[in-house]
């Protein structure tokens, strides 16, 4: 009878040790997370406060902070951002692609030419399959093809094609 009680006590002991070990690891993990959080949080608060101070300072000087990216892509600088191109691919036809492109003209930008280029890129994207644009090499080939089409359509008046977004769904 004594032997049965001893084996039963030995069986419960490993279970209790495992529960205690899991509880100890949970407490240690929570404590470590709290410690790291308190070390990082002052840096985040300081950077947020400095960003807010710079924004307030820029607002006091005539709002030059808002000009940033919008000032870069304007027709006055010779850059025309085309409307987003959203279409389905040739194969598989369930896959959609969204592409935003900006064109840098060598001289004054031509809105009619930019619209023709937009339609040409849209027509080309409908002929592309998903396998052709997979991976970095496929994207590079796509960029080269679009740049070649833009160069042919513009007869050298567009100096650079800038890809702003490229999403395949």
PDB file of C-alpha atoms in Angstrom:
ATOM      1  CA  UNK A   1       0.000   0.000   0.000  1.00  0.00           C
ATOM      2  CA  UNK A   2       2.827   2.334   0.808  1.00  0.00           C
ATOM      3  CA  UNK A   3       4.394   1.667  -2.567  1.00  0.00           C
ATOM      4  CA  UNK A   4       1.204   2.773  -4.394  1.00  0.00           C
ATOM      5  CA  UNK A   5       1.140   6.080  -2.496  1.00  0.00           C
ATOM      6  CA  UNK A   6       4.811   6.718  -3.266  1.00  0.00           C
ATOM      7  CA  UNK A   7       4.380   6.140  -7.010  1.00  0.00           C
ATOM      8  CA  UNK A   8       1.272   8.350  -7.024  1.00  0.00           C
ATOM      9  CA  UNK A   9       3.234  11.128  -5.292  1.00  0.00           C
ATOM     10  CA  UNK A  10       6.086  10.730  -7.779  1.00  0.00           C
ATOM     11  CA  UNK A  11       3.663  11.019 -10.730  1.00  0.00           C
ATOM     12  CA  UNK A  12       2.179  14.287  -9.439  1.00  0.00           C
ATOM     13  CA  UNK A  13       5.572  15.784  -8.802  1.00  0.00           C
ATOM     14  CA  UNK A  14       6.662  16.170 -12.502  1.00  0.00           C
ATOM     15  CA  UNK A  15       3.293  17.718 -13.357  1.00  0.00           C
ATOM     16  CA  UNK A  16       3.666  20.290 -10.573  1.00  0.00           C
ATOM     17  CA  UNK A  17       7.236  21.015 -11.679  1.00  0.00           C
ATOM     18  CA  UNK A  18       6.113  21.639 -15.265  1.00  0.00           C
ATOM     19  CA  UNK A  19       3.320  23.993 -14.154  1.00  0.00           C
ATOM     20  CA  UNK A  20       5.743  25.864 -11.912  1.00  0.00           C
ATOM     21  CA  UNK A  21       8.298  26.138 -14.747  1.00  0.00           C
ATOM     22  CA  UNK A  22       5.678  27.498 -17.171  1.00  0.00           C
ATOM     23  CA  UNK A  23       4.479  30.034 -14.592  1.00  0.00           C
ATOM     24  CA  UNK A  24       8.052  31.109 -13.894  1.00  0.00           C
ATOM     25  CA  UNK A  25       8.810  31.546 -17.632  1.00  0.00           C
ATOM     26  CA  UNK A  26       5.589  33.545 -18.115  1.00  0.00           C
ATOM     27  CA  UNK A  27       6.455  35.905 -15.286  1.00  0.00           C
ATOM     28  CA  UNK A  28      10.037  36.288 -16.557  1.00  0.00           C
ATOM     29  CA  UNK A  29       8.824  36.991 -20.117  1.00  0.00           C
ATOM     30  CA  UNK A  30       6.307  39.581 -18.921  1.00  0.00           C
ATOM     31  CA  UNK A  31       8.920  41.245 -16.732  1.00  0.00           C
ATOM     32  CA  UNK A  32      11.432  41.336 -19.586  1.00  0.00           C
ATOM     33  CA  UNK A  33       8.854  42.862 -21.926  1.00  0.00           C
ATOM     34  CA  UNK A  34       7.988  45.508 -19.357  1.00  0.00           C
ATOM     35  CA  UNK A  35      11.676  46.305 -18.843  1.00  0.00           C
ATOM     36  CA  UNK A  36      12.373  46.678 -22.562  1.00  0.00           C
ATOM     37  CA  UNK A  37       9.202  48.756 -22.978  1.00  0.00           C
ATOM     38  CA  UNK A  38      10.233  51.202 -20.281  1.00  0.00           C
ATOM     39  CA  UNK A  39      13.686  51.515 -21.829  1.00  0.00           C
ATOM     40  CA  UNK A  40      12.302  52.266 -25.325  1.00  0.00           C
ATOM     41  CA  UNK A  41       9.225  54.339 -24.412  1.00  0.00           C
ATOM     42  CA  UNK A  42      11.149  57.499 -23.390  1.00  0.00           C
ATOM     43  CA  UNK A  43      12.897  57.502 -26.789  1.00  0.00           C
ATOM     44  CA  UNK A  44       9.561  57.267 -28.597  1.00  0.00           C
ATOM     45  CA  UNK A  45       8.016  60.040 -26.528  1.00  0.00           C
ATOM     46  CA  UNK A  46      11.043  62.279 -27.096  1.00  0.00           C
ATOM     47  CA  UNK A  47      10.957  61.746 -30.865  1.00  0.00           C
ATOM     48  CA  UNK A  48       7.208  62.443 -30.980  1.00  0.00           C
ATOM     49  CA  UNK A  49       7.665  65.646 -29.001  1.00  0.00           C
ATOM     50  CA  UNK A  50      10.516  66.836 -31.242  1.00  0.00           C
ATOM     51  CA  UNK A  51       8.468  66.059 -34.378  1.00  0.00           C
ATOM     52  CA  UNK A  52       5.528  68.014 -32.970  1.00  0.00           C
ATOM     53  CA  UNK A  53       7.818  70.930 -32.154  1.00  0.00           C
ATOM     54  CA  UNK A  54       9.257  70.936 -35.700  1.00  0.00           C
ATOM     55  CA  UNK A  55       5.757  70.806 -37.192  1.00  0.00           C
ATOM     56  CA  UNK A  56       4.633  73.724 -35.054  1.00  0.00           C
ATOM     57  CA  UNK A  57       7.780  75.626 -36.015  1.00  0.00           C
ATOM     58  CA  UNK A  58       7.166  74.977 -39.733  1.00  0.00           C
ATOM     59  CA  UNK A  59       3.544  76.054 -39.346  1.00  0.00           C
ATOM     60  CA  UNK A  60       4.718  79.360 -37.851  1.00  0.00           C
ATOM     61  CA  UNK A  61       6.995  79.951 -40.874  1.00  0.00           C
ATOM     62  CA  UNK A  62       4.299  79.853 -43.525  1.00  0.00           C
ATOM     63  CA  UNK A  63       3.545  76.114 -43.684  1.00  0.00           C
ATOM     64  CA  UNK A  64       6.589  74.962 -45.640  1.00  0.00           C
ATOM     65  CA  UNK A  65       6.328  71.474 -44.117  1.00  0.00           C
ATOM     66  CA  UNK A  66       3.253  70.726 -46.240  1.00  0.00           C
ATOM     67  CA  UNK A  67       5.077  71.518 -49.484  1.00  0.00           C
ATOM     68  CA  UNK A  68       7.471  68.528 -49.156  1.00  0.00           C
ATOM     69  CA  UNK A  69       6.376  65.739 -51.486  1.00  0.00           C
ATOM     70  CA  UNK A  70       3.644  67.698 -53.246  1.00  0.00           C
ATOM     71  CA  UNK A  71       6.227  70.265 -54.342  1.00  0.00           C
ATOM     72  CA  UNK A  72       8.448  67.591 -55.902  1.00  0.00           C
ATOM     73  CA  UNK A  73       5.909  66.150 -58.364  1.00  0.00           C
ATOM     74  CA  UNK A  74       4.444  69.189 -60.076  1.00  0.00           C
ATOM     75  CA  UNK A  75       4.129  70.266 -63.653  1.00  0.00           C
ATOM     76  CA  UNK A  76       6.237  73.331 -62.833  1.00  0.00           C
ATOM     77  CA  UNK A  77       9.165  70.987 -62.175  1.00  0.00           C
ATOM     78  CA  UNK A  78       8.521  69.036 -65.358  1.00  0.00           C
ATOM     79  CA  UNK A  79       7.054  66.030 -63.546  1.00  0.00           C
ATOM     80  CA  UNK A  80       3.578  64.759 -64.346  1.00  0.00           C
ATOM     81  CA  UNK A  81       2.011  62.064 -62.214  1.00  0.00           C
ATOM     82  CA  UNK A  82      -0.304  59.866 -64.231  1.00  0.00           C
ATOM     83  CA  UNK A  83      -3.620  58.629 -62.904  1.00  0.00           C
ATOM     84  CA  UNK A  84      -3.340  55.212 -61.225  1.00  0.00           C
ATOM     85  CA  UNK A  85      -3.537  52.313 -63.665  1.00  0.00           C
ATOM     86  CA  UNK A  86      -5.731  49.489 -62.380  1.00  0.00           C
ATOM     87  CA  UNK A  87      -6.464  46.541 -64.634  1.00  0.00           C
ATOM     88  CA  UNK A  88      -6.539  42.773 -64.684  1.00  0.00           C
ATOM     89  CA  UNK A  89      -3.647  40.780 -66.068  1.00  0.00           C
ATOM     90  CA  UNK A  90      -3.851  38.624 -69.174  1.00  0.00           C
ATOM     91  CA  UNK A  91      -3.227  35.425 -67.221  1.00  0.00           C
ATOM     92  CA  UNK A  92      -4.601  34.632 -64.702  1.00  0.00           C
ATOM     93  CA  UNK A  93      -7.437  37.019 -65.407  1.00  0.00           C
ATOM     94  CA  UNK A  94      -8.448  37.005 -61.710  1.00  0.00           C
ATOM     95  CA  UNK A  95      -5.221  38.833 -60.809  1.00  0.00           C
ATOM     96  CA  UNK A  96      -5.354  42.617 -60.707  1.00  0.00           C
ATOM     97  CA  UNK A  97      -2.506  45.090 -60.918  1.00  0.00           C
ATOM     98  CA  UNK A  98      -2.306  48.688 -59.726  1.00  0.00           C
ATOM     99  CA  UNK A  99       0.500  50.869 -60.979  1.00  0.00           C
ATOM    100  CA  UNK A 100       1.218  54.542 -60.309  1.00  0.00           C
ATOM    101  CA  UNK A 101       3.739  56.194 -62.598  1.00  0.00           C
ATOM    102  CA  UNK A 102       5.172  59.699 -62.853  1.00  0.00           C
ATOM    103  CA  UNK A 103       6.900  61.067 -65.954  1.00  0.00           C
ATOM    104  CA  UNK A 104       9.755  63.561 -65.963  1.00  0.00           C
ATOM    105  CA  UNK A 105       9.757  65.671 -69.114  1.00  0.00           C
ATOM    106  CA  UNK A 106      12.902  67.259 -70.556  1.00  0.00           C
ATOM    107  CA  UNK A 107      11.121  70.528 -71.238  1.00  0.00           C
ATOM    108  CA  UNK A 108       7.633  71.763 -70.530  1.00  0.00           C
ATOM    109  CA  UNK A 109       5.270  68.900 -69.736  1.00  0.00           C
ATOM    110  CA  UNK A 110       2.625  68.010 -72.293  1.00  0.00           C
ATOM    111  CA  UNK A 111      -0.671  66.859 -70.753  1.00  0.00           C
ATOM    112  CA  UNK A 112      -1.991  65.377 -74.017  1.00  0.00           C
ATOM    113  CA  UNK A 113       1.182  63.318 -74.477  1.00  0.00           C
ATOM    114  CA  UNK A 114       0.999  62.201 -70.833  1.00  0.00           C
ATOM    115  CA  UNK A 115      -2.563  60.951 -71.403  1.00  0.00           C
ATOM    116  CA  UNK A 116      -1.484  59.035 -74.514  1.00  0.00           C
ATOM    117  CA  UNK A 117       1.340  57.442 -72.550  1.00  0.00           C
ATOM    118  CA  UNK A 118      -1.123  56.556 -69.776  1.00  0.00           C
ATOM    119  CA  UNK A 119      -3.403  54.776 -72.249  1.00  0.00           C
ATOM    120  CA  UNK A 120      -0.442  53.011 -73.864  1.00  0.00           C
ATOM    121  CA  UNK A 121       0.782  51.693 -70.494  1.00  0.00           C
ATOM    122  CA  UNK A 122      -2.756  50.571 -69.639  1.00  0.00           C
ATOM    123  CA  UNK A 123      -3.067  48.663 -72.921  1.00  0.00           C
ATOM    124  CA  UNK A 124       0.341  47.038 -72.371  1.00  0.00           C
ATOM    125  CA  UNK A 125      -0.472  45.990 -68.785  1.00  0.00           C
ATOM    126  CA  UNK A 126      -3.526  44.089 -70.061  1.00  0.00           C
ATOM    127  CA  UNK A 127      -1.232  41.862 -72.131  1.00  0.00           C
ATOM    128  CA  UNK A 128       1.148  40.957 -69.286  1.00  0.00           C
ATOM    129  CA  UNK A 129       0.857  37.647 -67.429  1.00  0.00           C
ATOM    130  CA  UNK A 130       1.630  37.122 -63.763  1.00  0.00           C
ATOM    131  CA  UNK A 131       4.588  34.858 -64.592  1.00  0.00           C
ATOM    132  CA  UNK A 132       6.230  37.685 -66.567  1.00  0.00           C
ATOM    133  CA  UNK A 133       6.318  40.063 -63.580  1.00  0.00           C
ATOM    134  CA  UNK A 134       7.190  37.607 -60.812  1.00  0.00           C
ATOM    135  CA  UNK A 135      10.263  38.403 -58.787  1.00  0.00           C
ATOM    136  CA  UNK A 136      12.812  41.198 -59.093  1.00  0.00           C
ATOM    137  CA  UNK A 137      13.940  40.137 -62.553  1.00  0.00           C
ATOM    138  CA  UNK A 138      10.358  40.173 -63.843  1.00  0.00           C
ATOM    139  CA  UNK A 139       9.767  43.623 -62.372  1.00  0.00           C
ATOM    140  CA  UNK A 140      12.970  44.889 -63.998  1.00  0.00           C
ATOM    141  CA  UNK A 141      11.829  43.544 -67.381  1.00  0.00           C
ATOM    142  CA  UNK A 142       8.453  45.233 -66.884  1.00  0.00           C
ATOM    143  CA  UNK A 143      10.156  48.542 -66.062  1.00  0.00           C
ATOM    144  CA  UNK A 144      12.367  48.256 -69.124  1.00  0.00           C
ATOM    145  CA  UNK A 145       9.390  47.482 -71.367  1.00  0.00           C
ATOM    146  CA  UNK A 146       7.380  50.426 -70.033  1.00  0.00           C
ATOM    147  CA  UNK A 147      10.352  52.788 -70.332  1.00  0.00           C
ATOM    148  CA  UNK A 148      10.872  51.644 -73.929  1.00  0.00           C
ATOM    149  CA  UNK A 149       7.198  52.226 -74.754  1.00  0.00           C
ATOM    150  CA  UNK A 150       7.277  55.675 -73.146  1.00  0.00           C
ATOM    151  CA  UNK A 151      10.442  56.555 -75.046  1.00  0.00           C
ATOM    152  CA  UNK A 152       8.911  55.491 -78.362  1.00  0.00           C
ATOM    153  CA  UNK A 153       5.616  57.303 -77.685  1.00  0.00           C
ATOM    154  CA  UNK A 154       7.221  60.535 -76.460  1.00  0.00           C
ATOM    155  CA  UNK A 155       9.997  60.552 -79.076  1.00  0.00           C
ATOM    156  CA  UNK A 156      12.579  61.345 -76.406  1.00  0.00           C
ATOM    157  CA  UNK A 157      10.657  64.140 -74.655  1.00  0.00           C
ATOM    158  CA  UNK A 158      10.301  62.099 -71.446  1.00  0.00           C
ATOM    159  CA  UNK A 159      13.614  61.694 -69.663  1.00  0.00           C
ATOM    160  CA  UNK A 160      12.585  59.418 -66.798  1.00  0.00           C
ATOM    161  CA  UNK A 161       9.750  57.104 -65.802  1.00  0.00           C
ATOM    162  CA  UNK A 162       9.290  56.891 -62.027  1.00  0.00           C
ATOM    163  CA  UNK A 163       7.318  54.056 -60.462  1.00  0.00           C
ATOM    164  CA  UNK A 164       5.526  55.235 -57.342  1.00  0.00           C
ATOM    165  CA  UNK A 165       3.515  52.113 -56.515  1.00  0.00           C
ATOM    166  CA  UNK A 166       3.246  48.589 -57.911  1.00  0.00           C
ATOM    167  CA  UNK A 167       0.704  46.213 -56.389  1.00  0.00           C
ATOM    168  CA  UNK A 168      -0.532  42.856 -57.661  1.00  0.00           C
ATOM    169  CA  UNK A 169      -3.567  41.247 -56.076  1.00  0.00           C
TER     170      UNK A 169
END
